[in-house]
XYZ file of C-alpha atoms in Angstrom:
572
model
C 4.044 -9.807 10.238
C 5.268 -6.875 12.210
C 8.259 -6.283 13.979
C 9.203 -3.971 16.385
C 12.016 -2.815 18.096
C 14.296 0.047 20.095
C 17.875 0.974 19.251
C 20.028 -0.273 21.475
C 21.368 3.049 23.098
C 19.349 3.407 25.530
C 20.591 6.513 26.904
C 20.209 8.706 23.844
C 17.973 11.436 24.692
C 14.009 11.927 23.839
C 13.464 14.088 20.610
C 11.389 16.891 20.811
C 9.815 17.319 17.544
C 7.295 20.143 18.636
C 7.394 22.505 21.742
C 4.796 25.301 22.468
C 3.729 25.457 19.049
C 6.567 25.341 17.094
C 9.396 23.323 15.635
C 12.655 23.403 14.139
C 12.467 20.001 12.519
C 12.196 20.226 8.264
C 10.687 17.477 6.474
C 13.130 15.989 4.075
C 12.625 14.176 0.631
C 13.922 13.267 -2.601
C 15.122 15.870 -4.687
C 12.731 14.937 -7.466
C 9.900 13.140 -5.553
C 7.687 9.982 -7.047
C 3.740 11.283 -6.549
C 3.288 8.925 -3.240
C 6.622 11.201 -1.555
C 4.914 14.046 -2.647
C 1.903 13.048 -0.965
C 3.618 12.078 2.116
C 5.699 14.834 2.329
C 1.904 17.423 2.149
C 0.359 14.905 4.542
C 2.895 14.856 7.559
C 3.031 18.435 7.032
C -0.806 19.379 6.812
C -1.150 16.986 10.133
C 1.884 17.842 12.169
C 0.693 21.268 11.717
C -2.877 20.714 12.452
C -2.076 18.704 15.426
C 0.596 21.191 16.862
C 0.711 24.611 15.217
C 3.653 24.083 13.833
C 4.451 24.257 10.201
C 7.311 22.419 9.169
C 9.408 23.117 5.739
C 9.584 20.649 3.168
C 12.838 20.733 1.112
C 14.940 18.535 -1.401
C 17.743 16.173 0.003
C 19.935 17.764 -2.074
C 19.981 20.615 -0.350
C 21.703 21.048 2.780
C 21.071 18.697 5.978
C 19.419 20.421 8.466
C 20.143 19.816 11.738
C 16.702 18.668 12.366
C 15.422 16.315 10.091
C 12.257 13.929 9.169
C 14.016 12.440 6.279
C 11.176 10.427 3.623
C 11.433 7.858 1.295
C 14.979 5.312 0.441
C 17.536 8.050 -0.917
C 17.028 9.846 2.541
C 17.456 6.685 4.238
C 20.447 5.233 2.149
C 22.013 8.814 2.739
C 21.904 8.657 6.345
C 23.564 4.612 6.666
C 19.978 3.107 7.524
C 19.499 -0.034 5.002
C 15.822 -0.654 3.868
C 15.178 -4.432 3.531
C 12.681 -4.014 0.689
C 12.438 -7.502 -0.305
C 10.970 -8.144 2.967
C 9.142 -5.564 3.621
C 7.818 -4.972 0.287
C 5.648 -2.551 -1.202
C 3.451 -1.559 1.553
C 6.425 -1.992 4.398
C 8.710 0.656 5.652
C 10.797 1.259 8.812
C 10.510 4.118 11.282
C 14.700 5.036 12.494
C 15.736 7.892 14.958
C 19.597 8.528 13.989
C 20.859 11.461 16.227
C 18.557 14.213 15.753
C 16.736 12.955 12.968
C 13.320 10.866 12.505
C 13.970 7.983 9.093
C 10.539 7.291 7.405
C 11.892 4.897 4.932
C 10.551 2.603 2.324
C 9.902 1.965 -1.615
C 9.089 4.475 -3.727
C 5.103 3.578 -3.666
C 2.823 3.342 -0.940
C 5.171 2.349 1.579
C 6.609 6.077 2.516
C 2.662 6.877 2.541
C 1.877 3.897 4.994
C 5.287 5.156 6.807
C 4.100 8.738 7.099
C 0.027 7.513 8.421
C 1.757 4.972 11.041
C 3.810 7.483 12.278
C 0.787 10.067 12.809
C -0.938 7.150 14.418
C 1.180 6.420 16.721
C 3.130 9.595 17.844
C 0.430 12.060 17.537
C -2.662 10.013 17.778
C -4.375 11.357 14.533
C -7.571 8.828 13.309
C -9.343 8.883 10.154
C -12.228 7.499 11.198
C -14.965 8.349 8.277
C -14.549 10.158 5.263
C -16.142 13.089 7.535
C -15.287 12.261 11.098
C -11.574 12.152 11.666
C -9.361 13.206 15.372
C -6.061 14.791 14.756
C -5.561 15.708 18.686
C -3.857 19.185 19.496
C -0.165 18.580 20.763
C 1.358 21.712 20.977
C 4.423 19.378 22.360
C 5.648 16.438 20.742
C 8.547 14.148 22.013
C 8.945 10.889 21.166
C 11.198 7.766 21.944
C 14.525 6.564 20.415
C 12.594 4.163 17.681
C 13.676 1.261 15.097
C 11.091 -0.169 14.033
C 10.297 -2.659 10.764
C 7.095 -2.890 9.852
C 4.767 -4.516 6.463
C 1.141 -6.014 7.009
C -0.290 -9.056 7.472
C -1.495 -9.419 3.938
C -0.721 -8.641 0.642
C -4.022 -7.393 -0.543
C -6.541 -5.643 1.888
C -10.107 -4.401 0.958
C -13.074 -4.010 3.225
C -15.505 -3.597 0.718
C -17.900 -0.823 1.554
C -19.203 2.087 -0.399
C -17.616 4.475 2.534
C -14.177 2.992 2.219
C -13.417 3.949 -1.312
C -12.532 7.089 -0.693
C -9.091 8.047 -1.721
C -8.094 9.563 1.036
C -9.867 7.520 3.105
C -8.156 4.448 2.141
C -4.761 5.553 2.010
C -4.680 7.041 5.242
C -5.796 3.426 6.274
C -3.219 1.343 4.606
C -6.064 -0.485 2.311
C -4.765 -1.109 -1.583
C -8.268 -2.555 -2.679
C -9.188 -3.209 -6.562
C -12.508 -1.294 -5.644
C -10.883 1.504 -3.671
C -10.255 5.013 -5.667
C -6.515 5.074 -5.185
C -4.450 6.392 -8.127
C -0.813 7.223 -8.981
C -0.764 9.748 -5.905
C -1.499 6.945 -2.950
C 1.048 4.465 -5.161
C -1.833 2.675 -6.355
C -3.731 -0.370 -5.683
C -3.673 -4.030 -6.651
C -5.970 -3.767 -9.281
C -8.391 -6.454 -11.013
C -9.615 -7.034 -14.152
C -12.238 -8.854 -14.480
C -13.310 -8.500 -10.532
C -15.203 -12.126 -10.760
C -17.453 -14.646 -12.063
C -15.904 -14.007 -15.724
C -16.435 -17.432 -17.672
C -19.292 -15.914 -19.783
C -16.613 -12.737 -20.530
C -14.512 -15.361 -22.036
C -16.828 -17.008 -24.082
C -20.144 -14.804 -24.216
C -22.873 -17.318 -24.998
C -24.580 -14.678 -27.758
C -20.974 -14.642 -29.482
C -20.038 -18.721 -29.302
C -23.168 -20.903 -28.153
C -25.098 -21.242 -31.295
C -21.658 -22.040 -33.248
C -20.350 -23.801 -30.636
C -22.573 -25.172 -27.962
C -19.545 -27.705 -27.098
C -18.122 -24.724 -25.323
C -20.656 -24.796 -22.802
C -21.284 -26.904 -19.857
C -23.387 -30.206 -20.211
C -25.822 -31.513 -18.191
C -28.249 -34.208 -18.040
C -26.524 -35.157 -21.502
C -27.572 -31.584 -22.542
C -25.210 -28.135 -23.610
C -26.840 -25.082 -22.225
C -25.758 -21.519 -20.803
C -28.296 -21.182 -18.771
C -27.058 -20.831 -14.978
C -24.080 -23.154 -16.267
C -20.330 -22.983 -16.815
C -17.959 -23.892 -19.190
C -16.339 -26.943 -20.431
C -13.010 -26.955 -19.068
C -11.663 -29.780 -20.868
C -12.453 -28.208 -24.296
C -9.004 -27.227 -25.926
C -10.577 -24.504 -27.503
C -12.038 -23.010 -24.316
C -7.844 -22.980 -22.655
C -7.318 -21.548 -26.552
C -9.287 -18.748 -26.669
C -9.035 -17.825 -22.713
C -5.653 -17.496 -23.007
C -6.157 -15.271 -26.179
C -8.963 -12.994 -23.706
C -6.329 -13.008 -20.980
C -3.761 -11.473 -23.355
C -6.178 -9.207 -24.598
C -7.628 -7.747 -21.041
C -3.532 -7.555 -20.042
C -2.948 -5.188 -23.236
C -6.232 -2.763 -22.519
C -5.754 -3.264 -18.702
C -1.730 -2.532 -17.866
C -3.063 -0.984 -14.641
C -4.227 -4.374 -13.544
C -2.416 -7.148 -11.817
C -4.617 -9.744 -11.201
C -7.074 -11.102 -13.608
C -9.525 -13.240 -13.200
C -10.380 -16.742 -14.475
C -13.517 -17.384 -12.337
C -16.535 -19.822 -12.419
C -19.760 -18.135 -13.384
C -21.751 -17.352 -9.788
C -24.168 -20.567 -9.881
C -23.352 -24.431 -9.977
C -23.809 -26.487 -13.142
C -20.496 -27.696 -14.017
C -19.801 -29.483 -17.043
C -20.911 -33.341 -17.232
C -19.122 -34.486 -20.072
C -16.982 -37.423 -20.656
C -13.887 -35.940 -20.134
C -14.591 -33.208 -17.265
C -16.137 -35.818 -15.366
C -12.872 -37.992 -15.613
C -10.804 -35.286 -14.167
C -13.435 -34.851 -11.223
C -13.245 -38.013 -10.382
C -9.305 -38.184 -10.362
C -9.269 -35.158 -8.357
C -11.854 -36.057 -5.923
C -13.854 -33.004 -6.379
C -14.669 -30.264 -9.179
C -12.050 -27.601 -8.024
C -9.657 -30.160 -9.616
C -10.883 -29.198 -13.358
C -11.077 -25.775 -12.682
C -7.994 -25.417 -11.535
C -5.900 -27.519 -13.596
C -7.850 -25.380 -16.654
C -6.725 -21.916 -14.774
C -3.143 -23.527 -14.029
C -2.773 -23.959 -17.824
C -3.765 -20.786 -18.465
C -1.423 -19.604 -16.009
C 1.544 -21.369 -17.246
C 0.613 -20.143 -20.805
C 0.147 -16.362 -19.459
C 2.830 -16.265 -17.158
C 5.739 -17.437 -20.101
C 4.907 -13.702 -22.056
C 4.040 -12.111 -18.531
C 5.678 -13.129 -15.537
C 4.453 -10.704 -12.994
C 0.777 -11.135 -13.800
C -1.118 -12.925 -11.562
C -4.488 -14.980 -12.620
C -7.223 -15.709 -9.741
C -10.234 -18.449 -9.812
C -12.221 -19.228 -6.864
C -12.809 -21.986 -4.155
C -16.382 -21.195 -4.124
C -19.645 -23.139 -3.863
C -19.216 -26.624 -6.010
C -15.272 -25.883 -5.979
C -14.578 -25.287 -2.632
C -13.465 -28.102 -1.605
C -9.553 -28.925 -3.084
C -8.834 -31.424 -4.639
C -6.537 -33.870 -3.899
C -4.115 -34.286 -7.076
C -3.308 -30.228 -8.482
C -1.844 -27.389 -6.806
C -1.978 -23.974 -7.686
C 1.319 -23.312 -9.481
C 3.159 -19.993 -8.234
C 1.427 -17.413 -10.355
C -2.649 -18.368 -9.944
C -3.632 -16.977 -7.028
C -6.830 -18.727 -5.451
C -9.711 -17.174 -3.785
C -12.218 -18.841 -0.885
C -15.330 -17.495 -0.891
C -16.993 -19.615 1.925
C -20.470 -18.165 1.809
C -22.317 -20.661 3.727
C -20.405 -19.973 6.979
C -21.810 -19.111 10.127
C -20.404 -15.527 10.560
C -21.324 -15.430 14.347
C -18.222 -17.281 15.364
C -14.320 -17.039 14.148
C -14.156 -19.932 11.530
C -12.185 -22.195 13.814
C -14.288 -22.231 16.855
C -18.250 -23.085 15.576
C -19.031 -26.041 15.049
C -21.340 -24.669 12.171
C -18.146 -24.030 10.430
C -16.725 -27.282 10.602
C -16.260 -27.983 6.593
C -15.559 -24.680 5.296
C -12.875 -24.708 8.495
C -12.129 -28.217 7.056
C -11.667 -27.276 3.595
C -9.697 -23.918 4.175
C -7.002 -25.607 6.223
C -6.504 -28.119 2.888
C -5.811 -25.457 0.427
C -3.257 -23.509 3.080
C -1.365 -26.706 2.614
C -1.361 -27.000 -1.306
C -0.508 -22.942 -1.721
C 1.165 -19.973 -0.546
C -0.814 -17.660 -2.640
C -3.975 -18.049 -1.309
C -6.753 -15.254 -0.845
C -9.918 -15.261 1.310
C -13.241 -13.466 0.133
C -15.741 -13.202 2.999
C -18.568 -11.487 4.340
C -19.422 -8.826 6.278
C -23.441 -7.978 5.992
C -26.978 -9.293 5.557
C -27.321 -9.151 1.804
C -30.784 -9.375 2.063
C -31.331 -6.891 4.828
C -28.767 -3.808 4.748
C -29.924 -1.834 7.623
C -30.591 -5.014 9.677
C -28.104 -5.791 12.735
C -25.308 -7.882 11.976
C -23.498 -8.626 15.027
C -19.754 -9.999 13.767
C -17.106 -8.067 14.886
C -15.590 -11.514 17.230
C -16.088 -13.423 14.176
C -13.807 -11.263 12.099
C -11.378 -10.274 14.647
C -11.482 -14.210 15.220
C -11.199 -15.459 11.534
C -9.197 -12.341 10.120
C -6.102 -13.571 12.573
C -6.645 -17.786 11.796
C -6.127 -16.130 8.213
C -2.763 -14.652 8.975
C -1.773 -17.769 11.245
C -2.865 -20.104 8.099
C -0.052 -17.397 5.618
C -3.363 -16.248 3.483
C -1.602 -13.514 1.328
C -4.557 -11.473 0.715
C -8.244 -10.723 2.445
C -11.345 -9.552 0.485
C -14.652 -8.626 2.955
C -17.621 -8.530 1.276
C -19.475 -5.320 2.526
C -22.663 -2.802 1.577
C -21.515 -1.706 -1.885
C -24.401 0.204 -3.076
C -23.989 3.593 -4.457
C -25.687 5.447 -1.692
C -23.763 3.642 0.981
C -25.943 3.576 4.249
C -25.496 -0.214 5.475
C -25.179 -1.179 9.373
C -21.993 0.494 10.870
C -20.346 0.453 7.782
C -18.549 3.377 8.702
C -17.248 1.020 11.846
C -16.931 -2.130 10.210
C -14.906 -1.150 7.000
C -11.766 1.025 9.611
C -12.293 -1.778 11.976
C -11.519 -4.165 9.294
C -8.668 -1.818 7.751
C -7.019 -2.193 11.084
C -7.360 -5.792 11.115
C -6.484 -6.600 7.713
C -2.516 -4.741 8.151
C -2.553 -6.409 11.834
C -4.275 -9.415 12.705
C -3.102 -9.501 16.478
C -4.906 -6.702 17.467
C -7.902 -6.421 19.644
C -10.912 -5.761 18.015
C -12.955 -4.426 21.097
C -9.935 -2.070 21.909
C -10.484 -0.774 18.151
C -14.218 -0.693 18.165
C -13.817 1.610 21.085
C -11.044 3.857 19.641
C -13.459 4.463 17.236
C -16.999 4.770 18.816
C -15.326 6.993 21.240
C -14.155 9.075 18.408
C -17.116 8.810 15.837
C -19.843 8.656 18.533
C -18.380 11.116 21.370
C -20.996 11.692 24.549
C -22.433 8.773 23.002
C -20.050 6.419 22.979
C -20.662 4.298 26.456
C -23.856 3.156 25.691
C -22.737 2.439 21.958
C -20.810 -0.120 23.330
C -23.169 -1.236 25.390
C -25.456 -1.999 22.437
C -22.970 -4.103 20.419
C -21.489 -5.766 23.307
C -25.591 -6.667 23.918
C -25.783 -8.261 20.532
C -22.501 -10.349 20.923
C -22.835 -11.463 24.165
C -26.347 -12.867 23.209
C -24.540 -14.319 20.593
C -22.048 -15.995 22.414
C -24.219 -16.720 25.468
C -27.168 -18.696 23.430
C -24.627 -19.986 20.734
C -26.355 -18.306 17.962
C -25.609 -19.231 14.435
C -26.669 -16.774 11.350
C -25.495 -16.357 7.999
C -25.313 -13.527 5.274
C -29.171 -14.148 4.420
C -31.016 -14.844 7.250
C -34.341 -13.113 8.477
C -34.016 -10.800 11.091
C -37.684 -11.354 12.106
C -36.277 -14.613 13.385
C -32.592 -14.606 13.650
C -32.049 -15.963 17.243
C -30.059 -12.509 18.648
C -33.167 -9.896 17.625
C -35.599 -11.971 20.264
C -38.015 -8.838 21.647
C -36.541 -8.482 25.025
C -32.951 -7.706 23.418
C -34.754 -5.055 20.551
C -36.115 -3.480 23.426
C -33.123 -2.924 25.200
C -31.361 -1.940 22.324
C -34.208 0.597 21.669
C -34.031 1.808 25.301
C -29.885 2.471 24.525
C -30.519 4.465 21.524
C -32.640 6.624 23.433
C -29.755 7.102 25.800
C -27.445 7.761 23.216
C -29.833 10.534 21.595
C -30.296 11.794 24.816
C -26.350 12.245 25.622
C -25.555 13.433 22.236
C -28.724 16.048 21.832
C -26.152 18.911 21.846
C -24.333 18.021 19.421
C -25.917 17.719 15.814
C -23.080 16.012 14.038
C -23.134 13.204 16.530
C -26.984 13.036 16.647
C -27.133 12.685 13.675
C -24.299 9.802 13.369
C -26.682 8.027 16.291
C -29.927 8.488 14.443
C -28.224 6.779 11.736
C -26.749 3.827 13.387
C -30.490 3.240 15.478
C -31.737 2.825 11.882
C -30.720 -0.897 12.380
C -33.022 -1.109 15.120
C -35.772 0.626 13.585
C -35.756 -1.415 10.584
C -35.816 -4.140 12.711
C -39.031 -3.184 14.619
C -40.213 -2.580 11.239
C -39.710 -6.192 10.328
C -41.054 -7.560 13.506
C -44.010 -5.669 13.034
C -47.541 -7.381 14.282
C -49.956 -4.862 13.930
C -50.800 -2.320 11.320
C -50.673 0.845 13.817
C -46.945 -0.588 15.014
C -45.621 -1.246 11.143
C -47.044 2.410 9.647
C -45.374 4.042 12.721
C -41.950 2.355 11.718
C -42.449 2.332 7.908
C -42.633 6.416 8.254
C -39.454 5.765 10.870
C -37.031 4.241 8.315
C -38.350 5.553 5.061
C -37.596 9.256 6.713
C -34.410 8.065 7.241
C -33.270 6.400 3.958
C -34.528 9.176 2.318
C -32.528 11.568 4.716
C -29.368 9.792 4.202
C -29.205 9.142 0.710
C -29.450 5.040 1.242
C -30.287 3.455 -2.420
C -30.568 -0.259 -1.580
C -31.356 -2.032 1.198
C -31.475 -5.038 0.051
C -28.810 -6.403 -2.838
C -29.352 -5.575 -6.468
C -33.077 -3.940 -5.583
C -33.426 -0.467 -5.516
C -34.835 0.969 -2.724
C -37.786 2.803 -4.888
C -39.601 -1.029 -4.377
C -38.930 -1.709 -0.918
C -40.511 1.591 -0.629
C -43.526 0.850 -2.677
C -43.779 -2.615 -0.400
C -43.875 -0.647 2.834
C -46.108 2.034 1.689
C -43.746 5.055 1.352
């Protein structure tokens, strides 16, 4: 989804945009600027002058063209004969022109001139945002750069690595995400917002507020209506009535949503009437009654609100498609396969081989479909989750299959804390806008950055874990035990162990970094703690990691339980 290119004249000269410290360049933009140009316009400024010592003026285009210019946003660009091909490049696409002396950042009026403005400081000066804390803007005093024309939008549509450390504001702009969960606002052009996020049948129809009235509203089973761990019954006129009357209502006290959701409650138990069980069976699995319900309530929504999109899920009992219905153009479709092996990309383990089965059927009945994956042991935080060829793997047989839109199920506690989150969520920001590129490369850019003297046996260590993976074949999923998961065997904890105390050892003289180790080896030491045999071996480790999730502020390590009990368990 990117395209690059040069301008044909080849023998126009470099363009020095910084010498010695100083510049003669202005930034240029619109005379009355939307928030995300006024953004852009403070960020290129605050980093070209952080990165080279020189300050460069920011005035209106309606004043006159300097001679020197890095012209922002689509007036600029329209002014200086350089077309913007918005409908393909959307609202997160922009292009990057040289015309004579001056640099073009052009796109949309959103977050397009921001994502213009952060790819440019990528690329020409190098700058990283790493971490909400840990970023490298590399000191240039000199800056020249190439003749460039370059087109550019992302892979997919929608793009959230979902982990407490990436919903930073600043944090996610700067990294191109435009999550639902991310804390992006008018400023950073804003996001593609839910509303409901998921799992919203009993929002329609809250049992306390319809059951006892109405237990036909409700799935049966065994011959029974209930609520409990159930659904509803999609075949119900009533049910398509008054969803489409919620709908309406969340799009009136919601307009800064897009998407909203028409989702399965997060358990099986689908309705066994009668009538839902005809449509199963004409369909050829249970997705075909869901989403012939959310298609009607798409069709219904989508006559009084055209741009609104509604989502449901291929998840669990409806992840497999059926084989009558298609999504019609506004119902966007989510597959959540939760069951996969997340040790291999989704097209190469043989583990995988429905869910692999199942995703290549729905690429073929839409064009609007989204992914939701994972990317962490829910049960065990802290524990070692070694994935980063599965999701460089998967994340690009996404883009090659025309998903539209990528959700990866992180950490999302408030206290943060989880297994290189801090790695996995820019990792995955990378990923998510380009597909093609090479994971390792980017796990490197940023353990050399994050983890400085450190960073050669940090890759050591996760290279240890995936190659163990890879050589044995492992399989785990998003549960498993890491007191037996097949890639925390002794001999590879104690090699890992022996690497952290490298890596502490390399990085003693600087605190910061220390520190960032100490917090990373917490994986390990939870693990030991796990593994424990004897009482003298667990107390030393209990001490180990209750020091440290105390230290850093961690409030679950384990989904939905606070950490106050795993505490209690462990003695601490």
């Amino acid at each position: 989804m990117l395209f690059w290119g040069v301008l044909v004249d080849m023998d126009a000269k470099d363009l020095t945009l910084a010498k010695d410290g100083k510049s003669d360049y202005v930034i240029v933009m619109p005379e009355k600027p939307t928030p995300p140009e006024q953004r852009a316009a403070n960020e290129l400024q605050s980093f070209f002058f952080q990165a080279t010592g020189a300050k460069l003026p920011i005035q209106p285009d309606s004043a006159a063209r300097p001679k020197r210019a890095i012209a922002l946003g689509n007036p600029q660009c329209n002014r200086l004969t350089t077309a913007i091909p918005l409908s393909v490049i959307g609202e997160d696409g922009f292009v990057i022109r040289t015309d004579g002396d001056t640099v073009i950042l052009g796109a949309g009026r959103g977050r397009g001139i921001l994502n213009a403005v952060y790819s440019f400081l990528d690329r020409e000066l190098g700058c990283r945002w790493y971490s909400t804390t840990v970023s490298k803007i590399p000191k240039r005093p000199t800056v020249t750069i190439g003749r460039r024309n370059i087109t550019e939008f992302p892979a997919f549509e929608y793009r959230e690595p979902y982990y407490t450390e990436a919903w930073d504001k600043d944090w996610a702009s700067r990294n191109r995400c435009n999550g639902s969960a991310m804390k992006l606002d008018e400023t950073t052009g804003g996001k593609i917002g839910y509303y409901p996020f998921v799992h919203t049948f009993y929002q329609i129809l809250p049992p306390a507020q319809y059951f006892n009235d109405h237990p036909e509203y409700y799935s049966e089973i065994n011959g029974k209506r209930t609520v409990d761990n159930a659904q509803l019954c999609l075949t119900n006129p009533d049910v398509l009535r008054l969803t489409i009357e919620k709908v309406k209502q969340w799009i009136k006290e919601h307009p800064e949503a897009r998407i909203f959701s028409v989702s399965q409650n997060d358990c099986f138990n689908c309705c066994q009437c009668a009538n839902c069980k005809k449509v199963i069976e004409e369909e050829g699995a249970p997705s075909g009654i869901t989403l012939r319900f959310v298609n009607d309530v798409a069709d219904a929504i989508g006559k009084e609100y055209p741009n609104v999109l509604i989502d449901t899920l291929a998840y669990q009992w409806t992840e497999a498609p059926p084989k009558l219905v298609k999504p019609h153009r506004n119902v966007r479709v989510r597959m959540a396969p939760i069951d996969n092996c997340f040790g291999h990309p989704v097209d190469r383990c043989e583990a995988n081989a429905k869910p692999y089965a199942n995703l290549l059927a729905w690429s073929k009945i839409t064009n609007n479909l989204y992914i939701w994956s994972y990317c962490t042991n829910f049960g065990n935080y802290l524990a070692p989750f070694p994935d980063f060829d599965e999701l460089g793997g998967s994340t690009l047989v996404y883009d090659k299959l025309g998903v539209k839109g990528v959700f990866y199920e992180g950490a999302y506690p408030a206290g943060g804390g989880a297994e290189f989150a801090d790695l996995r969520s820019w990792v995955l920001a990378k990923l998510l806008w380009d597909p093609t590129q090479d994971v390792w490369m980017l796990i490197k850019d940023f353990v050399d950055g994050y983890y400085g003297a450190a960073s050669e046996p940090m890759m050591q260590y996760l290279h240890l874990l995936h190659d163990v993976v890879k050589k044995d074949n492992i399989h785990f999923r998003i549960y498993d035990n890491p007191a037996t998961v097949g890639y925390l065997r002794r001999d590879i904890v104690d090699q890992s162990e022996k690497l952290f105390e490298q890596m502490e050892a390399q990085a003693a003289s600087d605190a910061a970094v220390l520190d960032r180790v100490q917090k990373a080896r917490l994986s390990i030491d939870y693990t030991r703690l796990v593994q424990a045999t004897g009482a003298a071996e667990k107390a030393k480790y209990a001490k180990i990691v209750a020091d440290k999730i105390k230290h850093y502020g961690i409030t679950e390590i384990r989904e939905g339980q606070p950490v106050s009990q795993f505490l209690a368990s462990i003695g601490q």
